[in-house]
Amino acid sequence: MPLVPILMPQLGESIAEATIMRLLVAPGGEVSEDQEVFEVETNKAVMGVTVACGGIIKEIRVCEGETVPVGAIMGIIEATPEEVERTGSAVLDAATAAAPPTPAATNHENAADGAHFRTDGEYRESSAAAHIDTGGRGLPVPAPFRGARYLSPRVRARMDELSITEADLAYVIGTGANGRITIEDFENFMNYVDGWPSRPASPMRRSVAGSMQRTWRRPIASAGRPIYMAPIILHRRNHPRKPGVTLYFLRALALALAEAPECAGYMVGGRILTPRRIDLGVAVQVADGVMVPVMRAVDEYTLDELIDEYNKVVAQARDRKLDPAYVGGGIATVSNFGGFGLTFASPMPLPSESLILGVGAVRKTPVWSDEVECFIPVEQAEIVASFDHRVVDGGDIGRLMQRIAYFLEHPELL
């Protein structure tokens, strides 16, 4: 019978690997074309991996908690010649099919009944031990920076072995020549933290850490100003569909960037790239991290036209079931940290972007009125733009934020 591989697919732009979360069909189980067999977690979302054709699961070569690169063989399906011909599926050669599975793939836990399956179809009861082990694996984002002068080659090799980055050693004081961190310094530090309470960092947490580490290599500056919120509050109160507050800021940023796209430019060598389209991300808090779905051509649609799409992508992000169409490719992001009661923060742009707009909590602030010659309470929120200072200066961002403020104070234009 022909043997068809189940391959780790390319699950999105710049995604090189994914972590196995659940095995949905045990060895010996029957599957049909496009049926989900694995649930995997990338640094962006939880997704399903489907099979190319129907047949019987002959073998599973990965286990839960294992990080698998794109293109790797995750399992093997035994299919009929007719099914292979009908679906046009690739067939494994004899040598590849006969290769033994990795030792880590000896047992697999089925989420439906808590049993551990082996390739011979037998099972044993699930243990209480955690199955996810991140030790010795690299980060999903190539975060380490190799330019430091104060790490010996032995230390660097040991760091690679333990998936330690230079940021993790920020407060280790080197005792070698000129402050160099020696292997003894490194091992003393690792022994010191070995007994601390800890938990494995999730793929999401590691992705955020890697992104922020790469972002910080650029000169990031922040600028802020208050926004009068009464027009938005009134507009939303009278709108029959009650658009999300963040959507107002997303649309205002889109219109402002359409007038000045260079504010979201990206520096590569001696050139500053100008965005070709106003694709904007929206930061959504999820368990142990943040997801940033990207809405396309936000400047080309009205606020009303964007409500359904905005509600859909935010819901998908919160469920970590984001459609690949909304993953990556943004030029700037809106982060509404005001929902957590924060009035001011300095958000960090993604490594692939040079601008992020943060929105603070609404609060009543006393403002002097020349008309009544006294202070009156005004509903205000702080907006903060963090930007790559190589690309734009404070004046450029100031003018951009003036336009954002104008659109927000005239929501009928959105």
Short mmCIF file of C-alpha atoms in Angstrom, two decimals:
data_model
loop_
_atom_site.label_atom_id
_atom_site.label_comp_id
_atom_site.label_asym_id
_atom_site.label_seq_id
_atom_site.Cartn_x
_atom_site.Cartn_y
_atom_site.Cartn_z
CA MET A 1 0.00 0.00 0.00
CA PRO A 2 1.33 3.52 -0.77
CA LEU A 3 2.61 5.51 2.22
CA VAL A 4 1.81 9.24 2.28
CA PRO A 5 3.65 11.61 4.66
CA ILE A 6 1.93 14.07 6.99
CA LEU A 7 4.19 17.12 6.72
CA MET A 8 4.46 20.20 8.94
CA PRO A 9 3.04 22.88 6.59
CA GLN A 10 4.11 26.50 6.21
CA LEU A 11 1.56 28.04 8.58
CA GLY A 12 2.28 31.69 7.87
CA GLU A 13 4.81 34.22 6.73
CA SER A 14 8.17 33.92 8.54
CA ILE A 15 6.98 30.90 10.59
CA ALA A 16 9.75 28.28 10.55
CA GLU A 17 8.42 25.82 13.14
CA ALA A 18 5.49 24.93 15.37
CA THR A 19 4.97 23.09 18.66
CA ILE A 20 2.74 20.01 18.80
CA MET A 21 -0.14 20.69 21.20
CA ARG A 22 -2.50 17.76 20.62
CA LEU A 23 -2.71 14.56 18.61
CA LEU A 24 -6.29 14.33 17.37
CA VAL A 25 -6.17 10.86 15.72
CA ALA A 26 -4.18 7.96 17.18
CA PRO A 27 -2.14 5.45 15.14
CA GLY A 28 -4.50 2.94 13.55
CA GLY A 29 -7.26 5.52 13.21
CA GLU A 30 -8.97 6.21 9.91
CA VAL A 31 -8.82 9.70 8.39
CA SER A 32 -10.32 11.44 5.40
CA GLU A 33 -8.88 14.11 3.10
CA ASP A 34 -8.37 17.52 4.80
CA GLN A 35 -9.15 16.11 8.26
CA GLU A 36 -7.23 17.73 11.13
CA VAL A 37 -4.79 15.28 12.75
CA PHE A 38 -2.64 17.63 14.84
CA GLU A 39 -3.23 20.85 16.73
CA VAL A 40 -0.06 22.94 16.73
CA GLU A 41 0.99 26.26 18.23
CA THR A 42 3.13 28.75 16.34
CA ASN A 43 4.44 32.01 17.71
CA LYS A 44 1.28 33.60 16.33
CA ALA A 45 -1.68 31.25 16.83
CA VAL A 46 -3.00 27.73 17.45
CA MET A 47 -3.76 26.00 14.15
CA GLY A 48 -4.73 22.61 12.81
CA VAL A 49 -2.62 20.41 10.53
CA THR A 50 -4.66 18.43 8.01
CA VAL A 51 -3.87 15.36 5.90
CA ALA A 52 -3.54 15.37 2.13
CA CYS A 53 -5.52 12.19 1.55
CA GLY A 54 -7.66 9.61 3.30
CA GLY A 55 -6.39 6.35 4.76
CA ILE A 56 -5.16 4.76 7.98
CA ILE A 57 -2.67 6.45 10.33
CA LYS A 58 0.24 4.00 10.19
CA GLU A 59 2.75 5.94 12.26
CA ILE A 60 3.17 9.16 14.28
CA ARG A 61 6.71 10.53 14.41
CA VAL A 62 6.33 13.48 16.75
CA CYS A 63 5.05 13.91 20.29
CA GLU A 64 3.18 16.57 22.21
CA GLY A 65 5.39 19.41 23.32
CA GLU A 66 7.91 18.80 20.54
CA THR A 67 8.89 21.73 18.30
CA VAL A 68 8.89 20.64 14.66
CA PRO A 69 10.33 22.55 11.67
CA VAL A 70 8.35 23.26 8.52
CA GLY A 71 8.57 20.36 6.07
CA ALA A 72 9.32 17.69 8.69
CA ILE A 73 7.49 14.35 8.52
CA MET A 74 5.02 14.24 11.41
CA GLY A 75 3.42 10.93 10.56
CA ILE A 76 2.61 8.46 7.82
CA ILE A 77 -0.73 7.49 6.25
CA GLU A 78 -1.33 4.14 4.57
CA ALA A 79 -3.60 4.91 1.63
CA THR A 80 -5.04 3.04 -1.32
CA PRO A 81 -3.55 3.60 -4.80
CA GLU A 82 -6.89 5.00 -5.91
CA GLU A 83 -6.91 7.59 -3.08
CA VAL A 84 -3.33 8.64 -3.85
CA GLU A 85 -4.16 9.07 -7.52
CA ARG A 86 -7.39 10.95 -6.76
CA THR A 87 -5.71 13.47 -4.43
CA GLY A 88 -2.38 13.68 -6.24
CA SER A 89 -0.55 13.06 -2.95
CA ALA A 90 3.22 12.54 -2.82
CA VAL A 91 4.31 9.06 -1.78
CA LEU A 92 7.28 8.24 0.45
CA ASP A 93 10.14 6.20 -0.91
CA ALA A 94 11.06 2.98 0.86
CA ALA A 95 14.15 4.38 2.64
CA THR A 96 12.33 7.36 4.14
CA ALA A 97 9.33 5.27 5.17
CA ALA A 98 11.59 2.74 6.89
CA ALA A 99 13.55 5.36 8.87
CA PRO A 100 12.87 4.93 12.62
CA PRO A 101 10.97 7.67 14.49
CA THR A 102 12.85 9.90 16.88
CA PRO A 103 13.12 8.65 20.50
CA ALA A 104 10.98 11.56 21.64
CA ALA A 105 8.11 10.26 19.53
CA THR A 106 7.78 6.87 21.28
CA ASN A 107 4.60 7.86 23.14
CA HIS A 108 1.74 10.23 22.31
CA GLU A 109 -1.10 11.44 24.44
CA ASN A 110 -4.57 11.52 22.92
CA ALA A 111 -6.55 14.45 24.25
CA ALA A 112 -9.86 12.63 23.93
CA ASP A 113 -9.22 9.89 26.51
CA GLY A 114 -5.90 10.72 28.19
CA ALA A 115 -4.13 7.57 26.93
CA HIS A 116 -0.56 7.42 25.59
CA PHE A 117 -0.48 5.77 22.16
CA ARG A 118 2.52 3.97 20.65
CA THR A 119 3.01 3.15 17.01
CA ASP A 120 1.98 -0.46 17.71
CA GLY A 121 -1.46 0.74 18.83
CA GLU A 122 -1.04 -0.16 22.52
CA TYR A 123 -1.53 2.40 25.24
CA ARG A 124 -0.82 3.12 28.89
CA GLU A 125 -2.47 5.45 31.39
CA SER A 126 -1.58 9.13 31.28
CA SER A 127 0.90 10.30 33.90
CA ALA A 128 0.61 13.56 35.79
CA ALA A 129 4.01 14.74 34.59
CA ALA A 130 4.15 17.69 32.19
CA HIS A 131 4.94 16.68 28.61
CA ILE A 132 6.23 20.03 27.37
CA ASP A 133 10.00 20.30 27.72
CA THR A 134 11.64 23.35 26.18
CA GLY A 135 15.16 22.54 27.38
CA GLY A 136 17.80 22.43 24.67
CA ARG A 137 15.58 23.82 21.93
CA GLY A 138 16.17 27.12 20.20
CA LEU A 139 13.78 30.02 20.33
CA PRO A 140 11.14 30.21 17.59
CA VAL A 141 12.58 33.62 16.63
CA PRO A 142 16.35 33.92 16.05
CA ALA A 143 16.84 36.43 18.83
CA PRO A 144 20.45 36.08 20.04
CA PHE A 145 22.80 38.90 19.14
CA ARG A 146 26.38 37.82 18.51
CA GLY A 147 28.27 41.11 18.67
CA ALA A 148 29.28 41.28 22.35
CA ARG A 149 33.00 41.37 23.18
CA TYR A 150 32.69 40.14 26.75
CA LEU A 151 31.64 36.50 26.27
CA SER A 152 34.22 33.77 25.84
CA PRO A 153 33.74 31.17 23.07
CA ARG A 154 33.10 28.49 25.70
CA VAL A 155 30.34 30.63 27.22
CA ARG A 156 28.73 31.17 23.84
CA ALA A 157 28.78 27.45 23.12
CA ARG A 158 27.21 26.74 26.52
CA MET A 159 24.56 29.39 25.89
CA ASP A 160 23.63 27.77 22.58
CA GLU A 161 23.38 24.41 24.33
CA LEU A 162 20.93 25.77 26.92
CA SER A 163 19.07 28.21 24.60
CA ILE A 164 20.31 31.17 26.67
CA THR A 165 20.50 34.62 25.07
CA GLU A 166 22.73 37.53 25.98
CA ALA A 167 19.73 39.39 27.38
CA ASP A 168 19.35 36.60 29.95
CA LEU A 169 22.85 37.42 31.25
CA ALA A 170 22.31 41.17 31.48
CA TYR A 171 23.13 41.41 35.20
CA VAL A 172 25.92 38.82 35.34
CA ILE A 173 29.18 40.55 36.30
CA GLY A 174 32.17 39.14 34.46
CA THR A 175 35.32 38.39 36.44
CA GLY A 176 37.58 37.85 33.42
CA ALA A 177 39.87 40.33 31.72
CA ASN A 178 38.15 43.63 30.91
CA GLY A 179 34.91 42.34 32.41
CA ARG A 180 34.65 39.27 30.20
CA ILE A 181 32.06 36.72 31.38
CA THR A 182 33.94 33.46 31.89
CA ILE A 183 32.58 29.94 31.88
CA GLU A 184 32.87 29.94 35.69
CA ASP A 185 30.76 33.12 35.89
CA PHE A 186 28.18 31.54 33.63
CA GLU A 187 27.99 28.25 35.53
CA ASN A 188 27.81 30.06 38.89
CA PHE A 189 24.90 32.10 37.61
CA MET A 190 23.08 29.01 36.27
CA ASN A 191 23.60 27.20 39.58
CA TYR A 192 22.33 30.28 41.45
CA VAL A 193 19.02 30.38 39.56
CA ASP A 194 18.61 26.59 39.34
CA GLY A 195 16.58 26.32 42.53
CA TRP A 196 14.24 29.25 41.83
CA PRO A 197 10.54 28.57 41.18
CA SER A 198 10.07 28.45 37.42
CA ARG A 199 7.90 27.27 34.58
CA PRO A 200 8.66 26.61 30.90
CA ALA A 201 8.19 29.69 28.73
CA SER A 202 5.41 29.04 26.23
CA PRO A 203 6.05 29.46 22.47
CA MET A 204 3.99 32.67 22.68
CA ARG A 205 6.12 34.06 25.53
CA ARG A 206 9.35 33.13 23.76
CA SER A 207 8.11 34.79 20.58
CA VAL A 208 7.29 38.03 22.42
CA ALA A 209 10.70 37.96 24.13
CA GLY A 210 12.52 37.45 20.85
CA SER A 211 10.55 40.20 19.10
CA MET A 212 11.15 42.75 21.83
CA GLN A 213 14.84 41.90 21.96
CA ARG A 214 15.19 42.53 18.24
CA THR A 215 13.10 45.70 18.44
CA TRP A 216 15.35 47.17 21.14
CA ARG A 217 18.36 47.13 18.81
CA ARG A 218 16.89 50.22 17.15
CA PRO A 219 16.70 53.73 18.63
CA ILE A 220 13.05 53.75 19.75
CA ALA A 221 11.59 57.05 20.95
CA SER A 222 8.12 57.89 22.30
CA ALA A 223 5.94 60.99 22.13
CA GLY A 224 2.49 61.58 23.60
CA ARG A 225 -0.40 64.02 23.75
CA PRO A 226 -3.96 64.14 25.15
CA ILE A 227 -7.06 63.48 23.06
CA TYR A 228 -10.55 64.80 23.81
CA MET A 229 -12.71 61.70 24.03
CA ALA A 230 -16.17 63.28 24.26
CA PRO A 231 -16.74 63.24 20.45
CA ILE A 232 -15.89 59.51 20.25
CA ILE A 233 -17.98 58.64 23.30
CA LEU A 234 -20.99 60.56 21.92
CA HIS A 235 -20.58 59.10 18.41
CA ARG A 236 -20.35 55.57 19.77
CA ARG A 237 -23.32 56.06 22.10
CA ASN A 238 -25.50 57.12 19.16
CA HIS A 239 -24.18 54.47 16.75
CA PRO A 240 -26.55 51.47 16.46
CA ARG A 241 -23.67 48.95 16.23
CA LYS A 242 -21.40 50.39 18.95
CA PRO A 243 -17.99 50.16 17.21
CA GLY A 244 -15.06 49.14 19.39
CA VAL A 245 -13.17 52.15 20.76
CA THR A 246 -9.88 50.80 19.39
CA LEU A 247 -11.39 50.76 15.91
CA TYR A 248 -11.77 54.56 16.02
CA PHE A 249 -8.03 54.90 16.69
CA LEU A 250 -7.19 52.31 14.05
CA ARG A 251 -9.15 54.22 11.44
CA ALA A 252 -7.75 57.62 12.51
CA LEU A 253 -4.19 56.29 12.31
CA ALA A 254 -4.91 54.86 8.85
CA LEU A 255 -6.17 58.18 7.52
CA ALA A 256 -3.23 60.06 9.02
CA LEU A 257 -0.70 57.58 7.58
CA ALA A 258 -2.37 57.75 4.17
CA GLU A 259 -1.40 61.45 4.20
CA ALA A 260 2.10 60.84 5.60
CA PRO A 261 3.12 57.20 4.90
CA GLU A 262 6.78 58.06 5.50
CA CYS A 263 6.01 58.09 9.23
CA ALA A 264 5.68 54.30 9.01
CA GLY A 265 8.70 53.88 6.77
CA TYR A 266 11.29 51.17 7.33
CA MET A 267 15.05 51.66 7.09
CA VAL A 268 17.11 49.09 5.20
CA GLY A 269 20.74 50.05 4.74
CA GLY A 270 20.84 53.54 3.27
CA ARG A 271 17.21 53.49 2.11
CA ILE A 272 13.91 54.23 3.81
CA LEU A 273 11.13 52.07 2.43
CA THR A 274 7.68 53.67 2.15
CA PRO A 275 4.64 51.46 2.79
CA ARG A 276 2.72 50.38 -0.29
CA ARG A 277 -0.54 49.85 1.60
CA ILE A 278 -1.97 50.88 4.96
CA ASP A 279 -2.19 47.48 6.66
CA LEU A 280 -2.54 47.98 10.41
CA GLY A 281 -2.28 45.59 13.33
CA VAL A 282 -4.28 45.66 16.54
CA ALA A 283 -2.70 44.29 19.72
CA VAL A 284 -4.92 41.73 21.48
CA GLN A 285 -4.03 40.37 24.91
CA VAL A 286 -4.12 36.56 25.11
CA ALA A 287 -2.88 34.05 27.66
CA ASP A 288 0.85 34.57 28.25
CA GLY A 289 1.33 37.07 25.44
CA VAL A 290 -0.05 39.35 22.78
CA MET A 291 -1.35 38.59 19.30
CA VAL A 292 -1.44 41.20 16.54
CA PRO A 293 -3.94 40.45 13.76
CA VAL A 294 -3.47 42.73 10.76
CA MET A 295 -6.35 44.39 8.93
CA ARG A 296 -5.69 45.23 5.29
CA ALA A 297 -6.02 48.63 3.56
CA VAL A 298 -7.71 50.23 6.56
CA ASP A 299 -7.67 53.66 4.92
CA GLU A 300 -9.84 52.43 2.03
CA TYR A 301 -12.89 51.50 4.13
CA THR A 302 -15.14 53.50 6.40
CA LEU A 303 -15.57 52.87 10.09
CA ASP A 304 -18.94 51.24 9.47
CA GLU A 305 -17.48 48.95 6.79
CA LEU A 306 -14.74 47.77 9.16
CA ILE A 307 -16.88 46.85 12.17
CA ASP A 308 -17.62 43.25 11.18
CA GLU A 309 -14.05 42.51 10.12
CA TYR A 310 -12.62 44.11 13.25
CA ASN A 311 -14.92 42.13 15.54
CA LYS A 312 -14.07 38.91 13.68
CA VAL A 313 -10.28 39.24 13.82
CA VAL A 314 -10.27 40.30 17.48
CA ALA A 315 -12.42 37.28 18.38
CA GLN A 316 -10.14 34.98 16.38
CA ALA A 317 -7.06 36.42 18.09
CA ARG A 318 -8.54 35.95 21.57
CA ASP A 319 -9.30 32.31 20.71
CA ARG A 320 -5.81 31.97 19.15
CA LYS A 321 -7.44 30.69 15.97
CA LEU A 322 -6.32 33.50 13.70
CA ASP A 323 -6.93 33.17 9.97
CA PRO A 324 -3.55 33.25 8.14
CA ALA A 325 -4.91 36.08 5.98
CA TYR A 326 -4.65 38.34 9.03
CA VAL A 327 -1.13 37.31 10.04
CA GLY A 328 1.89 39.54 9.36
CA GLY A 329 2.60 42.29 6.90
CA GLY A 330 1.47 45.25 9.00
CA ILE A 331 3.17 48.65 8.82
CA ALA A 332 2.02 49.92 12.24
CA THR A 333 -0.03 48.74 15.22
CA VAL A 334 -2.59 50.18 17.66
CA SER A 335 -2.36 49.02 21.29
CA ASN A 336 -5.19 50.02 23.62
CA PHE A 337 -3.56 49.56 27.01
CA GLY A 338 -6.21 51.82 28.55
CA GLY A 339 -8.43 48.77 28.90
CA PHE A 340 -6.20 47.75 31.82
CA GLY A 341 -6.58 51.11 33.55
CA LEU A 342 -3.18 52.39 32.39
CA THR A 343 -3.11 56.08 31.59
CA PHE A 344 0.37 56.10 30.03
CA ALA A 345 2.83 53.54 28.66
CA SER A 346 5.61 53.25 26.08
CA PRO A 347 4.54 50.44 23.72
CA MET A 348 7.22 48.80 21.60
CA PRO A 349 6.78 48.38 17.83
CA LEU A 350 7.23 44.96 16.29
CA PRO A 351 10.62 44.29 14.67
CA SER A 352 8.94 44.37 11.25
CA GLU A 353 7.33 47.76 11.96
CA SER A 354 8.67 51.17 12.95
CA LEU A 355 5.56 52.68 14.55
CA ILE A 356 3.01 51.76 17.22
CA LEU A 357 0.21 53.93 18.63
CA GLY A 358 -0.74 53.35 22.26
CA VAL A 359 -4.06 54.49 23.77
CA GLY A 360 -4.46 55.20 27.49
CA ALA A 361 -7.47 55.01 29.76
CA VAL A 362 -10.12 57.73 29.64
CA ARG A 363 -10.18 60.00 32.69
CA LYS A 364 -11.73 63.31 33.62
CA THR A 365 -9.14 66.07 33.70
CA PRO A 366 -9.62 69.71 34.78
CA VAL A 367 -9.07 72.00 31.77
CA TRP A 368 -9.23 75.79 31.82
CA SER A 369 -12.09 77.28 29.83
CA ASP A 370 -11.78 80.88 28.63
CA GLU A 371 -15.52 81.00 28.01
CA VAL A 372 -16.56 80.41 31.62
CA GLU A 373 -13.20 81.45 33.12
CA CYS A 374 -12.78 78.40 35.30
CA PHE A 375 -11.60 74.81 35.16
CA ILE A 376 -14.11 72.30 33.79
CA PRO A 377 -13.87 68.48 33.79
CA VAL A 378 -12.99 67.10 30.35
CA GLU A 379 -12.78 63.45 29.33
CA GLN A 380 -9.31 62.86 27.96
CA ALA A 381 -7.02 59.98 27.04
CA GLU A 382 -3.30 60.00 26.35
CA ILE A 383 -2.08 58.64 23.03
CA VAL A 384 1.56 57.63 22.74
CA ALA A 385 3.47 56.96 19.54
CA SER A 386 6.66 54.90 19.78
CA PHE A 387 8.76 55.07 16.62
CA ASP A 388 12.11 54.28 15.03
CA HIS A 389 14.02 57.55 15.42
CA ARG A 390 16.21 56.67 12.46
CA VAL A 391 13.19 56.97 10.17
CA VAL A 392 11.31 59.98 11.54
CA ASP A 393 11.88 62.80 14.02
CA GLY A 394 9.72 64.27 16.76
CA GLY A 395 8.31 66.96 14.46
CA ASP A 396 7.08 64.38 11.95
CA ILE A 397 5.40 62.37 14.70
CA GLY A 398 3.95 65.55 16.21
CA ARG A 399 2.27 66.45 12.94
CA LEU A 400 1.04 62.89 12.51
CA MET A 401 -0.52 62.93 15.97
CA GLN A 402 -2.18 66.27 15.25
CA ARG A 403 -3.94 64.68 12.31
CA ILE A 404 -4.89 61.64 14.41
CA ALA A 405 -6.34 63.99 17.02
CA TYR A 406 -8.27 65.91 14.38
CA PHE A 407 -9.90 62.76 12.99
CA LEU A 408 -10.75 61.48 16.46
CA GLU A 409 -12.33 64.78 17.43
CA HIS A 410 -14.38 64.63 14.20
CA PRO A 411 -15.49 60.97 14.19
CA GLU A 412 -18.00 61.63 11.41
CA LEU A 413 -14.96 61.70 9.09
CA LEU A 414 -14.01 58.17 10.03
#
